[in-house]
Amino acid sequence: MSPPILQTRDLTVRFGGHVAVDAVTCDFHTGQLTAIVGPNGAGKTTYFNLISGQIAATAGSVRLRGRDIGGLSVAARTRAGIGRAFQLTNLFPNLTVLENVRLVVQCHAQQGFNLWSMAASHRELTDRAMAVLERVRLADLAGQTVSELSHGNQRKLEVALLIALDPAVYMFDEPTAGMSVDEAPVVLDLIAELKEQSDRTVLLVEHKMDVIARLADRIIVLHNGALAADGEPAEVIASDVVQEAYMGRDLEDV
Amino acid sequence: MRAVLSGDMPRSRVLALILAVILVALALAPFLFPGVRTVDTAARICVFVVLVASYDLMLGYGGIVSFAHTMFFGIGAYGIALASTHMGRGFDALIVGAGAGALVAAALALVIGLFSLRVRAIFFAMITLAVASAVAVLVSQLSGLTGGEDGLTFQTPRALSPAFRFGDSLLGVKLNGKLLVYYLVFVGALILFLLLLRVVNSPFGRVLQAIRENDFRAEAIGYRVVYYRVAATCLSASAAALAGSLYAIWLRYVGPDTVLSMEIMIDILLMVVIGGMGTMYGAVIGATLFVLAQNYLQALMGSASGLVEGVPVLPQLLSADRWLLWLGVLFVLSVYFFPTGVVGRLRQGR
Ligand SMILES: Nc1ncnc2c1ncn2[C@@H]1O[C@H](COP(=O)(O)OP(=O)(O)O)[C@@H](O)[C@H]1O
Ligand SMILES: [Mg+2]
């Protein structure tokens, strides 16, 4: 197997006396979709925060393509290839849908320090942003202010920003939470498409077992911050840890 | 037209009309309103439009609160004064003074920004307050260089002095150096304003807006927030310094009270809020309304109090000495009725 693109080594963070992520050692390989499961408060979001740099680790390391990125800022990690969508919607509320996505595309095109040209007249940037909006079925709402969107559409835009970023490592934190039954499939299909692109790595925090069974190549289970299980989906779902902890129900019911 | 305005159209017919009226009035001020006082008011409006617009670049677009804006304004003004004093009157002194002022302002903004914006945006506000106070004290102490509390009076190029005549008169207006200075100030301010308009509508301006909206996410999509904030601060500081230079050229005098006082800082804040934050056109409206009120409210009230003589209480309330009270009332009312500023209100109600 090729060397892992992303690795965490004994990654740990303590909040006061509480160990939220406890010495998690895990490798992620290019082309793999890994589902991360565990009850609420297990430390899944915190684990993501450590990888994308929103919080600093108490101990342990994060490596991207073999290089320790523990000292890099969030922005630097993003540009190095770690992209993140958030569990709690985290957008630019008073800008339009199109402008939200265009900001991502523009950063990619390294136009951020362009002081002179008109932002709205960059055709290729606008086209690329519109293409992303088509994919998440938000193109009709391109001109709307984000704060006026429904919750479901805001969740879609959250995903759209990550798609526009097109990082080497995609991190989705409960992307379909709070979406209606007809909205969720659009997002799940997009994630399935990413899986088809063999050079993309996906980390997905998700509670719905049917979704995980359909998409995941591998499941890791976090429990009280520690890695409790890691393996093939069928194997992990059947394992004692998961059976005992969740008794076969959807993980979110726990 | 779109290119000149950088694609940022007024987007409201009333707003477009008001802006056009202000532009024409300022462009023709010496001919439409001849008189020392009125032309002086027009020049002050030009200068304050740029000063307020440059502050809005930081506050309304970047979400950065600074109390050092008058300091940058003062640096540009003192740049002109010092260069003109030491190099002698001449256009070279004006260019050197304005250039040096803008550079020093940008350098100072860079240092303050790198030092404090890394930490927290609120820390920046506190540091600017401290630095601005320190500079104000320094300027009044170093009286050998700066003239201290008295300030500096200096001469600008002969062509810009009232004694210089280049014709008899046009439409009853004397063609002298004072007219030329007015147009120097007007054209300079117009160019600076259009440049600022361009910056806020550029990709860079969009990033600033994104940072104001949600700096956490801006960082997470790959923007190094600190660098953008520092860059915005430097640009804003240089523009403020250039506005200060124009003001000094107009007044041929600089002093702590005229270009450095905390009062001006408060005026800037009021003008930004009245006009509307995050819209460059708000600076035009805010500065115009405010400078006009400052200059004419007192006179207006004086005559109003004369009219209501004999009625109890009213004459006292309307006495010219109470003009600050009424300015405050106007401010509270405008914030209450136009929370997004005059421009925000006009754009909503289109
Ligand atoms: N910034 C923080 N400060 C203190 N405690 C935190 C912080 N972030 C997360 N935690 C705690 O860490 C634990 C794991 O939280 P989280 O990672 O959000 O869980 P999950 O995403 O798996 O539901 C929780 O007990 C939470 O209260
Ligand atoms: Mg979570």
mmCIF file with all atom_site columns, N, CA and C in Angstrom, chain B residues 201-261:
data_model
loop_
_atom_site.group_PDB
_atom_site.id
_atom_site.type_symbol
_atom_site.label_atom_id
_atom_site.label_alt_id
_atom_site.label_comp_id
_atom_site.label_asym_id
_atom_site.label_entity_id
_atom_site.label_seq_id
_atom_site.pdbx_PDB_ins_code
_atom_site.Cartn_x
_atom_site.Cartn_y
_atom_site.Cartn_z
_atom_site.occupancy
_atom_site.B_iso_or_equiv
_atom_site.pdbx_formal_charge
_atom_site.auth_seq_id
_atom_site.auth_comp_id
_atom_site.auth_asym_id
_atom_site.auth_atom_id
_atom_site.pdbx_PDB_model_num
ATOM 1   N N  . ASN B 1 201 ? -13.965 46.876 -3.917 1.00 0.00 ? 201 ASN B N  1
ATOM 2   C CA . ASN B 1 201 ? -14.676 46.003 -4.851 1.00 0.00 ? 201 ASN B CA 1
ATOM 3   C C  . ASN B 1 201 ? -13.762 45.013 -5.555 1.00 0.00 ? 201 ASN B C  1
ATOM 4   N N  . SER B 1 202 ? -12.513 44.984 -5.152 1.00 0.00 ? 202 SER B N  1
ATOM 5   C CA . SER B 1 202 ? -11.561 44.039 -5.737 1.00 0.00 ? 202 SER B CA 1
ATOM 6   C C  . SER B 1 202 ? -11.678 42.704 -4.997 1.00 0.00 ? 202 SER B C  1
ATOM 7   N N  . PRO B 1 203 ? -11.024 41.676 -5.531 1.00 0.00 ? 203 PRO B N  1
ATOM 8   C CA . PRO B 1 203 ? -10.993 40.408 -4.790 1.00 0.00 ? 203 PRO B CA 1
ATOM 9   C C  . PRO B 1 203 ? -10.504 40.610 -3.350 1.00 0.00 ? 203 PRO B C  1
ATOM 10  N N  . PHE B 1 204 ? -9.546  41.494 -3.158 1.00 0.00 ? 204 PHE B N  1
ATOM 11  C CA . PHE B 1 204 ? -9.045  41.785 -1.814 1.00 0.00 ? 204 PHE B CA 1
ATOM 12  C C  . PHE B 1 204 ? -10.173 42.305 -0.912 1.00 0.00 ? 204 PHE B C  1
ATOM 13  N N  . GLY B 1 205 ? -10.979 43.211 -1.470 1.00 0.00 ? 205 GLY B N  1
ATOM 14  C CA . GLY B 1 205 ? -12.099 43.762 -0.703 1.00 0.00 ? 205 GLY B CA 1
ATOM 15  C C  . GLY B 1 205 ? -13.097 42.688 -0.293 1.00 0.00 ? 205 GLY B C  1
ATOM 16  N N  . ARG B 1 206 ? -13.314 41.712 -1.181 1.00 0.00 ? 206 ARG B N  1
ATOM 17  C CA . ARG B 1 206 ? -14.218 40.611 -0.849 1.00 0.00 ? 206 ARG B CA 1
ATOM 18  C C  . ARG B 1 206 ? -13.678 39.793 0.314  1.00 0.00 ? 206 ARG B C  1
ATOM 19  N N  . VAL B 1 207 ? -12.362 39.593 0.316  1.00 0.00 ? 207 VAL B N  1
ATOM 20  C CA . VAL B 1 207 ? -11.769 38.834 1.424  1.00 0.00 ? 207 VAL B CA 1
ATOM 21  C C  . VAL B 1 207 ? -11.968 39.595 2.732  1.00 0.00 ? 207 VAL B C  1
ATOM 22  N N  . LEU B 1 208 ? -11.794 40.914 2.688  1.00 0.00 ? 208 LEU B N  1
ATOM 23  C CA . LEU B 1 208 ? -12.008 41.705 3.896  1.00 0.00 ? 208 LEU B CA 1
ATOM 24  C C  . LEU B 1 208 ? -13.432 41.535 4.404  1.00 0.00 ? 208 LEU B C  1
ATOM 25  N N  . GLN B 1 209 ? -14.397 41.581 3.471  1.00 0.00 ? 209 GLN B N  1
ATOM 26  C CA . GLN B 1 209 ? -15.786 41.410 3.890  1.00 0.00 ? 209 GLN B CA 1
ATOM 27  C C  . GLN B 1 209 ? -15.989 40.037 4.514  1.00 0.00 ? 209 GLN B C  1
ATOM 28  N N  . ALA B 1 210 ? -15.355 39.042 3.900  1.00 0.00 ? 210 ALA B N  1
ATOM 29  C CA . ALA B 1 210 ? -15.484 37.685 4.435  1.00 0.00 ? 210 ALA B CA 1
ATOM 30  C C  . ALA B 1 210 ? -14.916 37.631 5.846  1.00 0.00 ? 210 ALA B C  1
ATOM 31  N N  . ILE B 1 211 ? -13.799 38.292 6.069  1.00 0.00 ? 211 ILE B N  1
ATOM 32  C CA . ILE B 1 211 ? -13.169 38.283 7.382  1.00 0.00 ? 211 ILE B CA 1
ATOM 33  C C  . ILE B 1 211 ? -14.051 38.991 8.400  1.00 0.00 ? 211 ILE B C  1
ATOM 34  N N  . ARG B 1 212 ? -14.657 40.102 7.976  1.00 0.00 ? 212 ARG B N  1
ATOM 35  C CA . ARG B 1 212 ? -15.572 40.805 8.877  1.00 0.00 ? 212 ARG B CA 1
ATOM 36  C C  . ARG B 1 212 ? -16.747 39.898 9.260  1.00 0.00 ? 212 ARG B C  1
ATOM 37  N N  . GLU B 1 213 ? -17.272 39.167 8.263  1.00 0.00 ? 213 GLU B N  1
ATOM 38  C CA . GLU B 1 213 ? -18.420 38.313 8.501  1.00 0.00 ? 213 GLU B CA 1
ATOM 39  C C  . GLU B 1 213 ? -18.092 37.124 9.390  1.00 0.00 ? 213 GLU B C  1
ATOM 40  N N  . ASN B 1 214 ? -16.938 36.499 9.142  1.00 0.00 ? 214 ASN B N  1
ATOM 41  C CA . ASN B 1 214 ? -16.637 35.240 9.822  1.00 0.00 ? 214 ASN B CA 1
ATOM 42  C C  . ASN B 1 214 ? -15.153 34.942 9.647  1.00 0.00 ? 214 ASN B C  1
ATOM 43  N N  . ASP B 1 215 ? -14.347 35.482 10.536 1.00 0.00 ? 215 ASP B N  1
ATOM 44  C CA . ASP B 1 215 ? -12.902 35.320 10.357 1.00 0.00 ? 215 ASP B CA 1
ATOM 45  C C  . ASP B 1 215 ? -12.468 33.866 10.543 1.00 0.00 ? 215 ASP B C  1
ATOM 46  N N  . PHE B 1 216 ? -13.207 33.155 11.389 1.00 0.00 ? 216 PHE B N  1
ATOM 47  C CA . PHE B 1 216 ? -12.918 31.740 11.636 1.00 0.00 ? 216 PHE B CA 1
ATOM 48  C C  . PHE B 1 216 ? -12.997 30.950 10.318 1.00 0.00 ? 216 PHE B C  1
ATOM 49  N N  . ARG B 1 217 ? -14.082 31.182 9.561  1.00 0.00 ? 217 ARG B N  1
ATOM 50  C CA . ARG B 1 217 ? -14.239 30.427 8.329  1.00 0.00 ? 217 ARG B CA 1
ATOM 51  C C  . ARG B 1 217 ? -13.296 30.933 7.241  1.00 0.00 ? 217 ARG B C  1
ATOM 52  N N  . ALA B 1 218 ? -13.038 32.239 7.230  1.00 0.00 ? 218 ALA B N  1
ATOM 53  C CA . ALA B 1 218 ? -12.113 32.789 6.231  1.00 0.00 ? 218 ALA B CA 1
ATOM 54  C C  . ALA B 1 218 ? -10.763 32.089 6.355  1.00 0.00 ? 218 ALA B C  1
ATOM 55  N N  . GLU B 1 219 ? -10.344 31.887 7.585  1.00 0.00 ? 219 GLU B N  1
ATOM 56  C CA . GLU B 1 219 ? -9.084  31.178 7.836  1.00 0.00 ? 219 GLU B CA 1
ATOM 57  C C  . GLU B 1 219 ? -9.200  29.732 7.334  1.00 0.00 ? 219 GLU B C  1
ATOM 58  N N  . ALA B 1 220 ? -10.359 29.116 7.585  1.00 0.00 ? 220 ALA B N  1
ATOM 59  C CA . ALA B 1 220 ? -10.525 27.708 7.229  1.00 0.00 ? 220 ALA B CA 1
ATOM 60  C C  . ALA B 1 220 ? -10.651 27.475 5.729  1.00 0.00 ? 220 ALA B C  1
ATOM 61  N N  . ILE B 1 221 ? -10.919 28.536 4.940  1.00 0.00 ? 221 ILE B N  1
ATOM 62  C CA . ILE B 1 221 ? -10.890 28.315 3.494  1.00 0.00 ? 221 ILE B CA 1
ATOM 63  C C  . ILE B 1 221 ? -9.549  28.767 2.922  1.00 0.00 ? 221 ILE B C  1
ATOM 64  N N  . GLY B 1 222 ? -8.613  29.106 3.769  1.00 0.00 ? 222 GLY B N  1
ATOM 65  C CA . GLY B 1 222 ? -7.234  29.304 3.319  1.00 0.00 ? 222 GLY B CA 1
ATOM 66  C C  . GLY B 1 222 ? -6.697  30.721 3.358  1.00 0.00 ? 222 GLY B C  1
ATOM 67  N N  . TYR B 1 223 ? -7.469  31.675 3.884  1.00 0.00 ? 223 TYR B N  1
ATOM 68  C CA . TYR B 1 223 ? -6.968  33.051 3.936  1.00 0.00 ? 223 TYR B CA 1
ATOM 69  C C  . TYR B 1 223 ? -6.251  33.302 5.254  1.00 0.00 ? 223 TYR B C  1
ATOM 70  N N  . ARG B 1 224 ? -5.062  33.830 5.165  1.00 0.00 ? 224 ARG B N  1
ATOM 71  C CA . ARG B 1 224 ? -4.304  34.176 6.362  1.00 0.00 ? 224 ARG B CA 1
ATOM 72  C C  . ARG B 1 224 ? -4.864  35.505 6.864  1.00 0.00 ? 224 ARG B C  1
ATOM 73  N N  . VAL B 1 225 ? -5.805  35.426 7.800  1.00 0.00 ? 225 VAL B N  1
ATOM 74  C CA . VAL B 1 225 ? -6.584  36.582 8.212  1.00 0.00 ? 225 VAL B CA 1
ATOM 75  C C  . VAL B 1 225 ? -5.709  37.752 8.674  1.00 0.00 ? 225 VAL B C  1
ATOM 76  N N  . VAL B 1 226 ? -4.662  37.445 9.435  1.00 0.00 ? 226 VAL B N  1
ATOM 77  C CA . VAL B 1 226 ? -3.809  38.510 9.969  1.00 0.00 ? 226 VAL B CA 1
ATOM 78  C C  . VAL B 1 226 ? -3.220  39.364 8.851  1.00 0.00 ? 226 VAL B C  1
ATOM 79  N N  . TYR B 1 227 ? -2.716  38.716 7.812  1.00 0.00 ? 227 TYR B N  1
ATOM 80  C CA . TYR B 1 227 ? -2.081  39.477 6.735  1.00 0.00 ? 227 TYR B CA 1
ATOM 81  C C  . TYR B 1 227 ? -3.069  40.419 6.061  1.00 0.00 ? 227 TYR B C  1
ATOM 82  N N  . TYR B 1 228 ? -4.294  39.928 5.862  1.00 0.00 ? 228 TYR B N  1
ATOM 83  C CA . TYR B 1 228 ? -5.298  40.771 5.215  1.00 0.00 ? 228 TYR B CA 1
ATOM 84  C C  . TYR B 1 228 ? -5.667  41.953 6.099  1.00 0.00 ? 228 TYR B C  1
ATOM 85  N N  . ARG B 1 229 ? -5.794  41.675 7.394  1.00 0.00 ? 229 ARG B N  1
ATOM 86  C CA . ARG B 1 229 ? -6.135  42.774 8.302  1.00 0.00 ? 229 ARG B CA 1
ATOM 87  C C  . ARG B 1 229 ? -5.022  43.815 8.330  1.00 0.00 ? 229 ARG B C  1
ATOM 88  N N  . VAL B 1 230 ? -3.779  43.339 8.373  1.00 0.00 ? 230 VAL B N  1
ATOM 89  C CA . VAL B 1 230 ? -2.656  44.270 8.417  1.00 0.00 ? 230 VAL B CA 1
ATOM 90  C C  . VAL B 1 230 ? -2.600  45.074 7.109  1.00 0.00 ? 230 VAL B C  1
ATOM 91  N N  . ALA B 1 231 ? -2.787  44.404 5.980  1.00 0.00 ? 231 ALA B N  1
ATOM 92  C CA . ALA B 1 231 ? -2.738  45.100 4.695  1.00 0.00 ? 231 ALA B CA 1
ATOM 93  C C  . ALA B 1 231 ? -3.826  46.171 4.619  1.00 0.00 ? 231 ALA B C  1
ATOM 94  N N  . ALA B 1 232 ? -5.026  45.824 5.088  1.00 0.00 ? 232 ALA B N  1
ATOM 95  C CA . ALA B 1 232 ? -6.127  46.794 5.067  1.00 0.00 ? 232 ALA B CA 1
ATOM 96  C C  . ALA B 1 232 ? -5.790  47.994 5.943  1.00 0.00 ? 232 ALA B C  1
ATOM 97  N N  . THR B 1 233 ? -5.185  47.720 7.094  1.00 0.00 ? 233 THR B N  1
ATOM 98  C CA . THR B 1 233 ? -4.824  48.798 8.011  1.00 0.00 ? 233 THR B CA 1
ATOM 99  C C  . THR B 1 233 ? -3.798  49.731 7.377  1.00 0.00 ? 233 THR B C  1
ATOM 100 N N  . CYS B 1 234 ? -2.805  49.155 6.699  1.00 0.00 ? 234 CYS B N  1
ATOM 101 C CA . CYS B 1 234 ? -1.769  49.979 6.068  1.00 0.00 ? 234 CYS B CA 1
ATOM 102 C C  . CYS B 1 234 ? -2.355  50.850 4.959  1.00 0.00 ? 234 CYS B C  1
ATOM 103 N N  . LEU B 1 235 ? -3.188  50.232 4.112  1.00 0.00 ? 235 LEU B N  1
ATOM 104 C CA . LEU B 1 235 ? -3.811  50.993 3.024  1.00 0.00 ? 235 LEU B CA 1
ATOM 105 C C  . LEU B 1 235 ? -4.647  52.131 3.585  1.00 0.00 ? 235 LEU B C  1
ATOM 106 N N  . SER B 1 236 ? -5.423  51.795 4.588  1.00 0.00 ? 236 SER B N  1
ATOM 107 C CA . SER B 1 236 ? -6.313  52.777 5.190  1.00 0.00 ? 236 SER B CA 1
ATOM 108 C C  . SER B 1 236 ? -5.506  53.912 5.807  1.00 0.00 ? 236 SER B C  1
ATOM 109 N N  . ALA B 1 237 ? -4.399  53.568 6.453  1.00 0.00 ? 237 ALA B N  1
ATOM 110 C CA . ALA B 1 237 ? -3.557  54.585 7.085  1.00 0.00 ? 237 ALA B CA 1
ATOM 111 C C  . ALA B 1 237 ? -2.955  55.514 6.035  1.00 0.00 ? 237 ALA B C  1
ATOM 112 N N  . SER B 1 238 ? -2.480  54.961 4.916  1.00 0.00 ? 238 SER B N  1
ATOM 113 C CA . SER B 1 238 ? -1.900  55.848 3.896  1.00 0.00 ? 238 SER B CA 1
ATOM 114 C C  . SER B 1 238 ? -2.944  56.760 3.294  1.00 0.00 ? 238 SER B C  1
ATOM 115 N N  . ALA B 1 239 ? -4.141  56.218 3.054  1.00 0.00 ? 239 ALA B N  1
ATOM 116 C CA . ALA B 1 239 ? -5.191  57.059 2.481  1.00 0.00 ? 239 ALA B CA 1
ATOM 117 C C  . ALA B 1 239 ? -5.549  58.186 3.452  1.00 0.00 ? 239 ALA B C  1
ATOM 118 N N  . ALA B 1 240 ? -5.597  57.859 4.745  1.00 0.00 ? 240 ALA B N  1
ATOM 119 C CA . ALA B 1 240 ? -5.896  58.890 5.743  1.00 0.00 ? 240 ALA B CA 1
ATOM 120 C C  . ALA B 1 240 ? -4.800  59.949 5.757  1.00 0.00 ? 240 ALA B C  1
ATOM 121 N N  . ALA B 1 241 ? -3.555  59.505 5.633  1.00 0.00 ? 241 ALA B N  1
ATOM 122 C CA . ALA B 1 241 ? -2.439  60.450 5.629  1.00 0.00 ? 241 ALA B CA 1
ATOM 123 C C  . ALA B 1 241 ? -2.543  61.384 4.419  1.00 0.00 ? 241 ALA B C  1
ATOM 124 N N  . LEU B 1 242 ? -2.909  60.820 3.264  1.00 0.00 ? 242 LEU B N  1
ATOM 125 C CA . LEU B 1 242 ? -3.036  61.661 2.071  1.00 0.00 ? 242 LEU B CA 1
ATOM 126 C C  . LEU B 1 242 ? -4.175  62.669 2.233  1.00 0.00 ? 242 LEU B C  1
ATOM 127 N N  . ALA B 1 243 ? -5.252  62.234 2.881  1.00 0.00 ? 243 ALA B N  1
ATOM 128 C CA . ALA B 1 243 ? -6.338  63.182 3.173  1.00 0.00 ? 243 ALA B CA 1
ATOM 129 C C  . ALA B 1 243 ? -5.804  64.303 4.068  1.00 0.00 ? 243 ALA B C  1
ATOM 130 N N  . GLY B 1 244 ? -4.968  63.933 5.043  1.00 0.00 ? 244 GLY B N  1
ATOM 131 C CA . GLY B 1 244 ? -4.363  64.937 5.922  1.00 0.00 ? 244 GLY B CA 1
ATOM 132 C C  . GLY B 1 244 ? -3.486  65.900 5.143  1.00 0.00 ? 244 GLY B C  1
ATOM 133 N N  . SER B 1 245 ? -2.757  65.370 4.161  1.00 0.00 ? 245 SER B N  1
ATOM 134 C CA . SER B 1 245 ? -1.913  66.232 3.334  1.00 0.00 ? 245 SER B CA 1
ATOM 135 C C  . SER B 1 245 ? -2.758  67.251 2.576  1.00 0.00 ? 245 SER B C  1
ATOM 136 N N  . LEU B 1 246 ? -3.858  66.782 2.008  1.00 0.00 ? 246 LEU B N  1
ATOM 137 C CA . LEU B 1 246 ? -4.739  67.707 1.276  1.00 0.00 ? 246 LEU B CA 1
ATOM 138 C C  . LEU B 1 246 ? -5.256  68.798 2.219  1.00 0.00 ? 246 LEU B C  1
ATOM 139 N N  . TYR B 1 247 ? -5.608  68.389 3.429  1.00 0.00 ? 247 TYR B N  1
ATOM 140 C CA . TYR B 1 247 ? -6.138  69.339 4.390  1.00 0.00 ? 247 TYR B CA 1
ATOM 141 C C  . TYR B 1 247 ? -5.092  70.404 4.732  1.00 0.00 ? 247 TYR B C  1
ATOM 142 N N  . ALA B 1 248 ? -3.852  69.933 4.935  1.00 0.00 ? 248 ALA B N  1
ATOM 143 C CA . ALA B 1 248 ? -2.778  70.871 5.280  1.00 0.00 ? 248 ALA B CA 1
ATOM 144 C C  . ALA B 1 248 ? -2.518  71.838 4.128  1.00 0.00 ? 248 ALA B C  1
ATOM 145 N N  . ILE B 1 249 ? -2.557  71.332 2.903  1.00 0.00 ? 249 ILE B N  1
ATOM 146 C CA . ILE B 1 249 ? -2.338  72.203 1.744  1.00 0.00 ? 249 ILE B CA 1
ATOM 147 C C  . ILE B 1 249 ? -3.439  73.259 1.682  1.00 0.00 ? 249 ILE B C  1
ATOM 148 N N  . TRP B 1 250 ? -4.644  72.836 2.020  1.00 0.00 ? 250 TRP B N  1
ATOM 149 C CA . TRP B 1 250 ? -5.771  73.774 1.996  1.00 0.00 ? 250 TRP B CA 1
ATOM 150 C C  . TRP B 1 250 ? -5.627  74.843 3.080  1.00 0.00 ? 250 TRP B C  1
ATOM 151 N N  . LEU B 1 251 ? -5.307  74.417 4.306  1.00 0.00 ? 251 LEU B N  1
ATOM 152 C CA . LEU B 1 251 ? -5.282  75.356 5.438  1.00 0.00 ? 251 LEU B CA 1
ATOM 153 C C  . LEU B 1 251 ? -3.990  76.167 5.513  1.00 0.00 ? 251 LEU B C  1
ATOM 154 N N  . ARG B 1 252 ? -2.900  75.625 4.953  1.00 0.00 ? 252 ARG B N  1
ATOM 155 C CA . ARG B 1 252 ? -1.546  76.178 5.115  1.00 0.00 ? 252 ARG B CA 1
ATOM 156 C C  . ARG B 1 252 ? -1.210  76.338 6.599  1.00 0.00 ? 252 ARG B C  1
ATOM 157 N N  . TYR B 1 253 ? -1.788  75.440 7.383  1.00 0.00 ? 253 TYR B N  1
ATOM 158 C CA . TYR B 1 253 ? -1.531  75.446 8.822  1.00 0.00 ? 253 TYR B CA 1
ATOM 159 C C  . TYR B 1 253 ? -1.804  74.041 9.357  1.00 0.00 ? 253 TYR B C  1
ATOM 160 N N  . VAL B 1 254 ? -0.991  73.587 10.295 1.00 0.00 ? 254 VAL B N  1
ATOM 161 C CA . VAL B 1 254 ? -1.334  72.361 11.024 1.00 0.00 ? 254 VAL B CA 1
ATOM 162 C C  . VAL B 1 254 ? -1.171  72.623 12.513 1.00 0.00 ? 254 VAL B C  1
ATOM 163 N N  . GLY B 1 255 ? -1.981  71.958 13.309 1.00 0.00 ? 255 GLY B N  1
ATOM 164 C CA . GLY B 1 255 ? -1.875  72.079 14.754 1.00 0.00 ? 255 GLY B CA 1
ATOM 165 C C  . GLY B 1 255 ? -2.560  70.890 15.379 1.00 0.00 ? 255 GLY B C  1
ATOM 166 N N  . PRO B 1 256 ? -2.245  70.576 16.612 1.00 0.00 ? 256 PRO B N  1
ATOM 167 C CA . PRO B 1 256 ? -2.832  69.390 17.257 1.00 0.00 ? 256 PRO B CA 1
ATOM 168 C C  . PRO B 1 256 ? -4.360  69.423 17.250 1.00 0.00 ? 256 PRO B C  1
ATOM 169 N N  . ASP B 1 257 ? -4.943  70.609 17.490 1.00 0.00 ? 257 ASP B N  1
ATOM 170 C CA . ASP B 1 257 ? -6.404  70.655 17.551 1.00 0.00 ? 257 ASP B CA 1
ATOM 171 C C  . ASP B 1 257 ? -7.067  70.424 16.201 1.00 0.00 ? 257 ASP B C  1
ATOM 172 N N  . THR B 1 258 ? -6.398  70.898 15.140 1.00 0.00 ? 258 THR B N  1
ATOM 173 C CA . THR B 1 258 ? -7.016  70.799 13.809 1.00 0.00 ? 258 THR B CA 1
ATOM 174 C C  . THR B 1 258 ? -6.848  69.430 13.179 1.00 0.00 ? 258 THR B C  1
ATOM 175 N N  . VAL B 1 259 ? -5.707  68.764 13.415 1.00 0.00 ? 259 VAL B N  1
ATOM 176 C CA . VAL B 1 259 ? -5.499  67.504 12.694 1.00 0.00 ? 259 VAL B CA 1
ATOM 177 C C  . VAL B 1 259 ? -5.216  66.290 13.576 1.00 0.00 ? 259 VAL B C  1
ATOM 178 N N  . LEU B 1 260 ? -5.122  66.468 14.887 1.00 0.00 ? 260 LEU B N  1
ATOM 179 C CA . LEU B 1 260 ? -4.753  65.308 15.714 1.00 0.00 ? 260 LEU B CA 1
ATOM 180 C C  . LEU B 1 260 ? -5.733  65.002 16.850 1.00 0.00 ? 260 LEU B C  1
ATOM 181 N N  . SER B 1 261 ? -6.705  65.880 17.089 1.00 0.00 ? 261 SER B N  1
ATOM 182 C CA . SER B 1 261 ? -7.471  65.742 18.328 1.00 0.00 ? 261 SER B CA 1
ATOM 183 C C  . SER B 1 261 ? -8.406  64.536 18.313 1.00 0.00 ? 261 SER B C  1
#
